[in-house]
Coordinates of C-alpha atoms in Angstrom, one line a residue:
M53 CA 0.0 0.0 0.0
R54 CA 1.3 3.5 -0.9
L55 CA 0.6 6.6 0.9
R56 CA 1.6 10.3 0.3
V57 CA 1.2 12.8 3.1
R58 CA 1.2 16.0 1.2
D59 CA 2.3 19.6 2.0
G60 CA 2.7 19.3 5.7
R61 CA 5.3 20.9 7.9
I62 CA 7.6 18.1 8.6
I63 CA 9.5 18.2 12.0
D64 CA 11.9 15.4 12.6
P65 CA 14.3 16.3 15.4
A66 CA 16.3 13.2 14.9
H67 CA 17.7 14.7 11.7
N68 CA 17.0 18.4 12.2
V69 CA 14.4 18.5 9.6
D70 CA 11.9 21.4 9.7
S71 CA 10.4 22.1 6.2
V72 CA 7.3 21.7 4.1
A73 CA 7.4 18.5 2.2
D74 CA 5.6 15.2 1.3
V75 CA 6.2 12.0 3.2
L76 CA 6.2 8.9 1.1
I77 CA 5.1 5.5 2.5
E78 CA 5.0 2.1 1.0
D79 CA 4.3 -1.2 2.7
G80 CA 4.4 0.2 6.2
R81 CA 7.8 1.8 5.8
I82 CA 9.0 5.4 5.1
V83 CA 10.2 5.7 1.6
G84 CA 11.6 9.3 1.9
L85 CA 10.6 13.0 1.9
E86 CA 10.0 15.1 -1.2
P87 CA 10.4 18.9 -0.6
A88 CA 7.6 21.1 -1.8
T89 CA 10.2 22.8 -4.0
D90 CA 11.2 19.6 -5.8
P91 CA 10.2 20.0 -9.5
D92 CA 9.8 16.3 -9.8
R93 CA 7.6 16.0 -6.7
G94 CA 4.7 13.6 -7.4
S95 CA 6.3 12.0 -10.4
T96 CA 6.5 8.8 -8.5
Q97 CA 3.9 6.8 -6.5
G98 CA 1.3 8.1 -8.9
D99 CA -1.3 5.6 -7.6
A100 CA -0.7 6.5 -3.9
Q101 CA -3.4 7.5 -1.5
V102 CA -2.9 11.2 -0.9
I103 CA -3.5 12.9 2.6
D104 CA -3.6 16.7 2.4
A105 CA -1.7 17.9 5.4
T106 CA -1.6 21.6 4.5
G107 CA -1.3 23.7 7.6
K108 CA -0.6 20.7 9.8
I109 CA 2.5 19.5 11.6
V110 CA 3.8 16.1 10.5
C111 CA 6.1 14.2 13.0
P112 CA 7.5 10.8 13.7
G113 CA 4.9 8.7 15.7
F114 CA 4.7 9.8 19.2
I115 CA 5.9 7.3 22.0
D116 CA 4.6 7.2 25.5
M117 CA 6.8 5.2 27.7
H118 CA 4.5 5.2 30.7
V119 CA 1.0 3.9 30.6
H120 CA -1.2 1.6 32.7
F121 CA -3.6 -0.6 30.6
R122 CA -4.9 -2.7 33.6
D123 CA -5.0 -5.8 31.5
P124 CA -4.8 -8.6 32.7
G125 CA -6.8 -8.4 35.9
Y126 CA -8.5 -4.9 35.9
E127 CA -10.1 -4.8 32.5
Y128 CA -13.2 -3.0 33.8
K129 CA -10.9 0.0 34.2
E130 CA -9.2 -0.4 30.8
D131 CA -8.0 -3.2 28.5
I132 CA -5.4 -3.3 25.9
E133 CA -7.8 -2.6 23.0
T134 CA -9.5 0.4 24.6
G135 CA -6.1 1.7 25.8
S136 CA -4.7 1.3 22.4
R137 CA -7.7 3.1 20.9
A138 CA -7.1 6.0 23.5
A139 CA -3.4 6.1 22.5
A140 CA -4.2 6.3 18.8
A141 CA -6.7 9.0 19.3
G142 CA -4.1 10.9 21.4
G143 CA -1.5 10.7 18.6
F144 CA 0.6 7.9 20.0
T145 CA 1.8 5.0 17.8
T146 CA 3.8 3.3 20.4
V147 CA 3.2 2.9 24.3
C148 CA 4.9 1.0 27.0
C149 CA 2.6 -0.5 29.7
M150 CA 3.5 -0.9 33.3
P151 CA 3.5 -4.4 34.9
N152 CA 1.2 -3.7 37.8
T153 CA -1.6 -6.0 36.5
D154 CA -3.1 -9.1 38.0
P155 CA -1.2 -11.3 37.6
V156 CA 1.8 -9.0 37.5
I157 CA 4.0 -9.1 34.4
D158 CA 6.8 -10.9 36.1
N159 CA 7.2 -13.8 33.8
G160 CA 7.3 -14.5 30.1
A161 CA 3.8 -15.9 29.8
V162 CA 2.1 -12.6 31.1
A163 CA 4.4 -10.5 28.8
S164 CA 3.5 -12.6 25.8
Y165 CA -0.2 -12.3 26.6
V166 CA 0.0 -8.5 26.5
R167 CA 1.9 -8.6 23.1
K168 CA -0.6 -11.0 21.7
R169 CA -3.6 -8.9 22.8
A170 CA -2.0 -5.8 21.3
Q171 CA -1.4 -7.5 18.0
D172 CA -5.0 -8.8 18.0
A173 CA -6.3 -5.3 18.7
G174 CA -4.2 -4.1 15.7
V175 CA -4.3 -0.4 16.5
I176 CA -0.9 0.7 17.7
D177 CA 2.3 -1.0 19.1
V178 CA 2.1 -1.9 22.8
L179 CA 5.5 -2.9 24.5
P180 CA 5.4 -4.2 28.0
F181 CA 7.7 -3.6 31.0
G182 CA 8.5 -6.5 33.2
S183 CA 8.4 -6.1 37.0
I184 CA 11.6 -5.6 38.8
T185 CA 10.5 -8.0 41.5
K186 CA 8.2 -11.0 41.6
R187 CA 4.7 -9.9 42.3
Q188 CA 6.1 -6.4 42.7
A189 CA 6.6 -7.4 46.3
G190 CA 10.0 -5.9 46.5
E191 CA 11.8 -8.9 47.8
E192 CA 13.0 -11.2 45.0
L193 CA 14.0 -10.3 41.5
S194 CA 11.8 -11.3 38.5
E195 CA 13.0 -13.6 35.7
M196 CA 14.5 -10.8 33.7
G197 CA 16.0 -12.8 31.0
E198 CA 12.7 -14.6 30.4
L199 CA 10.8 -11.2 30.3
V200 CA 13.3 -9.7 27.8
R201 CA 12.9 -12.7 25.5
A202 CA 9.1 -12.3 25.7
G203 CA 9.4 -8.7 24.4
C204 CA 9.8 -6.5 27.6
V205 CA 11.8 -3.3 27.0
G206 CA 12.7 -2.5 30.6
F207 CA 11.8 -3.2 34.2
S208 CA 9.7 -1.3 36.7
D209 CA 7.6 -1.8 39.9
D210 CA 5.8 1.4 39.1
G211 CA 2.9 2.1 41.3
K212 CA 5.1 1.4 44.2
P213 CA 8.9 1.8 45.0
V214 CA 11.4 -0.9 45.5
M215 CA 12.1 0.0 49.2
R216 CA 15.0 -2.4 49.9
A217 CA 18.2 -0.8 48.6
D218 CA 19.9 -4.2 48.2
V219 CA 17.1 -5.5 45.9
M220 CA 17.4 -2.3 43.9
R221 CA 21.2 -2.7 43.7
N222 CA 20.9 -6.3 42.4
A223 CA 18.3 -5.1 39.8
L224 CA 20.5 -2.4 38.4
S225 CA 23.5 -4.8 38.3
Y226 CA 21.6 -7.7 36.7
S227 CA 19.8 -5.4 34.2
R228 CA 23.2 -4.5 32.6
I229 CA 23.3 -8.0 31.0
F230 CA 20.3 -6.9 28.9
N231 CA 21.1 -3.2 28.5
A232 CA 17.7 -2.5 29.6
P233 CA 16.7 0.5 31.9
I234 CA 15.3 0.2 35.4
I235 CA 12.4 2.5 35.6
S236 CA 12.0 3.7 39.2
H237 CA 9.0 5.0 41.0
C238 CA 10.8 7.2 43.6
E239 CA 8.8 7.4 46.7
D240 CA 9.7 6.7 50.3
L241 CA 6.6 5.2 51.7
N242 CA 7.7 6.0 55.2
L243 CA 7.3 9.7 54.4
T244 CA 4.3 9.6 52.2
R245 CA 2.1 7.4 54.4
D246 CA -1.5 8.5 54.4
G247 CA -0.6 11.8 52.5
Q248 CA -3.2 13.2 50.2
M249 CA -1.5 16.1 48.4
H250 CA 1.8 18.1 48.2
E251 CA 3.0 19.3 51.7
G252 CA 3.0 23.1 51.8
Y253 CA 0.8 26.1 52.2
Y254 CA -2.2 24.7 50.4
S255 CA -2.2 21.3 52.3
F256 CA -2.5 23.5 55.5
V257 CA -5.3 25.6 54.0
F258 CA -7.3 22.7 52.7
G259 CA -6.9 20.5 55.7
L260 CA -5.3 17.5 53.8
K261 CA -2.3 15.6 55.0
G262 CA 0.7 16.5 53.0
I263 CA 3.4 14.5 51.1
P264 CA 6.9 16.3 51.4
A265 CA 9.0 16.8 48.2
E266 CA 11.7 14.8 50.2
A267 CA 9.6 11.7 49.9
E268 CA 10.6 11.7 46.2
E269 CA 14.0 13.3 46.5
T270 CA 15.4 10.8 49.1
M271 CA 14.6 7.8 46.8
V272 CA 16.0 9.7 43.7
A273 CA 19.2 10.3 45.6
R274 CA 19.5 6.6 46.7
D275 CA 18.8 5.2 43.3
L276 CA 21.3 7.6 41.6
L277 CA 24.0 6.4 44.2
L278 CA 23.1 2.8 43.3
A279 CA 23.3 3.5 39.7
R280 CA 26.8 4.9 40.2
L281 CA 27.7 1.9 42.2
T282 CA 26.5 -0.6 39.7
G283 CA 26.8 1.1 36.3
G284 CA 23.2 0.2 35.6
R285 CA 20.9 2.4 33.6
L286 CA 18.3 4.2 35.8
H287 CA 15.2 6.1 34.5
V288 CA 13.3 8.2 37.0
C289 CA 9.5 8.2 36.5
H290 CA 7.3 11.3 36.7
V291 CA 9.8 13.6 38.2
S292 CA 8.0 16.4 40.1
T293 CA 10.3 18.4 42.4
R294 CA 13.0 20.9 42.0
G295 CA 15.3 19.0 44.4
S296 CA 14.9 15.8 42.2
L297 CA 15.9 17.7 39.1
E298 CA 19.0 19.1 40.8
L299 CA 20.1 15.6 41.9
I300 CA 19.6 14.3 38.3
R301 CA 21.4 17.4 36.9
R302 CA 24.5 16.7 39.1
A303 CA 24.4 12.9 38.3
K304 CA 24.2 13.5 34.6
A305 CA 27.2 15.9 34.9
E306 CA 29.0 13.1 36.8
G307 CA 28.4 10.7 34.0
I308 CA 25.9 8.5 35.7
A309 CA 23.5 6.7 33.3
V310 CA 20.3 8.4 34.3
T311 CA 17.3 9.6 32.3
C312 CA 13.9 11.0 33.5
E313 CA 10.4 11.8 32.4
V314 CA 7.8 14.4 33.4
T315 CA 4.0 14.3 32.9
P316 CA 1.7 16.9 31.3
H317 CA -0.2 17.4 34.5
H318 CA 2.9 18.1 36.6
L319 CA 3.9 20.7 34.0
T320 CA 0.6 22.5 33.8
L321 CA -1.3 22.1 37.2
T322 CA -0.4 23.3 40.8
D323 CA -1.5 22.0 44.2
E324 CA -3.9 25.0 44.4
V325 CA -6.4 23.1 42.1
V326 CA -6.7 20.5 44.9
G327 CA -8.9 23.0 46.7
S328 CA -11.8 21.9 44.4
Y329 CA -11.6 18.6 46.3
D330 CA -12.2 17.1 42.8
T331 CA -10.6 13.6 43.1
N332 CA -9.4 13.8 39.6
T333 CA -6.7 16.1 40.8
K334 CA -5.3 13.3 43.0
V335 CA -2.2 11.9 41.4
N336 CA 1.0 10.2 42.6
P337 CA 3.3 12.0 42.9
P338 CA 1.1 14.8 43.9
L339 CA 0.6 18.0 42.0
R340 CA 3.3 20.3 43.4
S341 CA 3.6 24.0 44.2
E342 CA 4.2 26.8 41.6
D343 CA 7.9 26.8 42.3
H344 CA 8.3 23.2 41.5
V345 CA 6.2 23.5 38.3
Q346 CA 8.5 26.4 37.2
A347 CA 11.5 24.2 37.8
L348 CA 10.1 21.4 35.7
R349 CA 9.4 23.8 32.9
Q350 CA 12.9 25.2 33.0
A351 CA 14.4 21.8 33.0
L352 CA 12.3 20.8 30.1
S353 CA 13.6 23.7 28.0
E354 CA 17.2 23.1 29.0
G355 CA 17.1 19.6 27.9
L356 CA 17.6 18.0 31.4
I357 CA 14.4 16.0 31.0
D358 CA 14.5 13.3 28.4
C359 CA 10.9 12.8 27.5
I360 CA 7.2 13.5 28.3
A361 CA 5.2 10.5 29.4
T362 CA 1.4 10.5 30.4
D363 CA 1.4 8.0 33.3
H364 CA -2.0 7.2 31.8
A365 CA -3.9 5.7 34.8
P366 CA -7.5 4.9 34.0
H367 CA -9.9 4.3 36.9
H368 CA -13.5 3.1 37.2
L369 CA -16.0 5.8 38.5
E370 CA -16.2 4.1 42.0
S371 CA -12.5 4.6 42.5
K372 CA -12.9 8.4 42.1
D373 CA -16.5 9.1 43.2
C374 CA -15.6 9.1 46.8
E375 CA -13.9 11.2 49.5
Y376 CA -10.6 12.7 48.5
A377 CA -8.7 10.5 51.0
A378 CA -10.2 7.3 49.7
A379 CA -9.8 8.2 46.0
A380 CA -7.3 6.1 43.9
P381 CA -4.6 8.4 42.5
G382 CA -4.1 8.9 38.7
I383 CA -5.6 10.4 35.6
A384 CA -6.5 9.1 32.2
G385 CA -4.0 11.2 30.1
L386 CA -3.5 9.7 26.7
E387 CA -6.1 11.6 24.9
T388 CA -5.4 15.1 26.3
A389 CA -1.5 15.0 26.6
V390 CA -0.6 16.5 23.3
A391 CA -3.3 19.2 23.4
V392 CA -2.3 20.2 26.9
I393 CA 1.3 20.6 26.0
M394 CA 0.5 22.4 22.8
D395 CA -1.9 24.8 24.4
R396 CA -0.2 25.5 27.7
L397 CA 3.5 25.3 26.8
V398 CA 4.0 25.6 23.0
H399 CA 1.4 28.3 22.2
S400 CA 2.4 30.2 25.3
G401 CA 6.0 30.3 24.1
A402 CA 7.3 28.3 27.1
L403 CA 8.4 25.4 24.9
D404 CA 9.7 25.3 21.3
I405 CA 7.6 23.0 19.0
T406 CA 10.7 21.1 17.7
K407 CA 11.7 20.4 21.4
M408 CA 8.2 19.2 22.1
V409 CA 8.2 16.8 19.2
S410 CA 11.7 15.5 20.3
L411 CA 10.4 14.8 23.9
F412 CA 7.6 12.7 22.4
T413 CA 9.8 10.9 19.8
V414 CA 13.6 10.6 19.8
G415 CA 13.7 11.2 23.6
P416 CA 11.7 8.0 24.6
A417 CA 13.2 6.0 21.7
R418 CA 16.8 6.7 23.1
V419 CA 15.8 5.9 26.6
L420 CA 14.4 2.5 25.6
G421 CA 16.8 1.8 22.6
L422 CA 13.9 1.6 20.2
D423 CA 14.4 1.8 16.5
R424 CA 11.7 4.3 15.9
G425 CA 11.0 8.0 16.5
T426 CA 12.3 9.3 13.1
L427 CA 11.0 9.7 9.5
S428 CA 14.3 8.3 8.0
P429 CA 14.0 6.1 4.8
G430 CA 13.3 2.5 5.9
A431 CA 11.9 3.4 9.3
R432 CA 8.6 2.1 10.5
A433 CA 5.9 4.3 9.0
D434 CA 4.6 5.7 12.3
I435 CA 3.3 9.3 12.0
T436 CA 1.6 11.7 14.2
I437 CA 0.0 14.8 12.5
I438 CA -1.0 17.8 14.6
D439 CA -3.4 20.5 13.7
P440 CA -1.8 23.3 15.6
D441 CA -4.8 25.7 15.5
R442 CA -7.6 23.2 16.2
V443 CA -9.5 24.4 19.3
K444 CA -11.6 21.9 21.2
R445 CA -13.0 21.6 24.7
V446 CA -12.0 18.4 26.6
N447 CA -15.0 16.1 26.9
P448 CA -14.3 13.0 28.8
E449 CA -17.6 11.4 27.6
T450 CA -16.0 11.2 24.1
F451 CA -12.9 9.4 25.3
N452 CA -11.9 6.2 23.7
S453 CA -10.6 5.1 27.0
K454 CA -13.1 3.3 29.4
A455 CA -12.0 5.9 32.0
R456 CA -13.3 9.5 32.4
N457 CA -10.9 10.6 35.2
T458 CA -9.3 13.8 34.0
P459 CA -8.6 17.2 35.8
F460 CA -8.8 18.8 32.3
A461 CA -12.5 18.2 31.7
G462 CA -14.1 21.4 30.3
M463 CA -10.9 23.1 29.4
E464 CA -10.7 24.6 25.9
L465 CA -7.3 23.7 24.3
R466 CA -5.7 24.8 21.2
G467 CA -3.5 22.3 19.1
W468 CA -4.9 18.7 18.8
P469 CA -3.7 15.5 17.2
W470 CA -5.4 15.3 13.8
M471 CA -4.2 12.0 12.4
T472 CA -2.3 9.0 13.6
I473 CA -0.6 6.6 11.2
S474 CA 0.7 3.3 12.4
E475 CA 2.9 1.1 10.1
G476 CA 1.4 3.0 7.1
R477 CA -2.3 2.6 8.2
V478 CA -4.5 5.5 9.3
V479 CA -5.7 4.4 12.7
A480 CA -7.1 7.7 14.0
H481 CA -8.5 10.8 12.4
D482 CA -9.7 13.8 14.5
G483 CA -10.4 11.6 17.5
S484 CA -12.1 8.8 15.8
V485 CA -10.4 5.5 15.7
G486 CA -10.8 2.6 13.2

């Protein structure tokens, strides 16, 4: 099958491309680019299907290296098919799902199940993470070799930290055999216990127990020291504090193999919004104060942060329709992530559009060692097309995800995914999948 994406603004940070051109696709692979000034443009692929991308931004397919698809075990919250559809609608062509399922992805059979279910759904590519420890119990390492052979691209106990330092040390050491990252959920449970929101002025005003920034920072510091000790590759999930950023900055300067990610909600919301007592503002780590948010934005622009990830955490209504203290943390972020970043950071001038595309493409591809995130000839034909001026209000009732838990409901955002192409197939167009 041949496809020509015509007259879009091509942004491919992997090769410093930013120009108006056509993208040529054949049999699921990128054939090449034809600049709009090329006099021979259109002389080849005469029978190709043409997509008019005039006025749109054409990028390599976006990668989200941090989602929770709840399958197996919690399919009533999300399953791999609905999660994949949500990802496609949100402009993502590859996602990596966390192993906190039931059973946990701690062996090859469960990892193979996830890969098979994703292939059957046939929407986008879903790559699993294996757990660091068996049953995510934090005591005994999982069968890492078996997990890699079954298609896992890294290891994480996300949703909870590995509290025992000796276990984390062994994980970082052993993972070097596979050159796979250890993705760490940095949280000292002894400091966060029963906390509901960021500890600070607003936790006092709202009467909710706070979680200090140090709960994250102490674990970031510990894991960085262990990465230095072992030489293992450490990736810090959902960084949310100024102190964590400074620790990572120093570690990178020292040559420690560390990368990190930040979420759209930690970049755009502060702890002040918790005053609504809307349980959709409850996330882990919690929304931080303005000072931390500004530090995250600055680090993003400076290149300290490697990628943006959604931490897509779908929940059933019952998990959120309750008192704040009893609510499950997390938001369903796949379908709003790109629009939130476009509206709040790119259009405001806080983030360059090319940098944004890099954080969604080449950034996560490098962290995970994936052969994608570029429009180079021969690459997998994964493409995300953005309409930078499309204005739309967030309506959770139209989500492709089973979940409706979002703090962005009702917000009017400018700049939405317009089309998603996976291996040369159009899988989503203006929010519709299929």
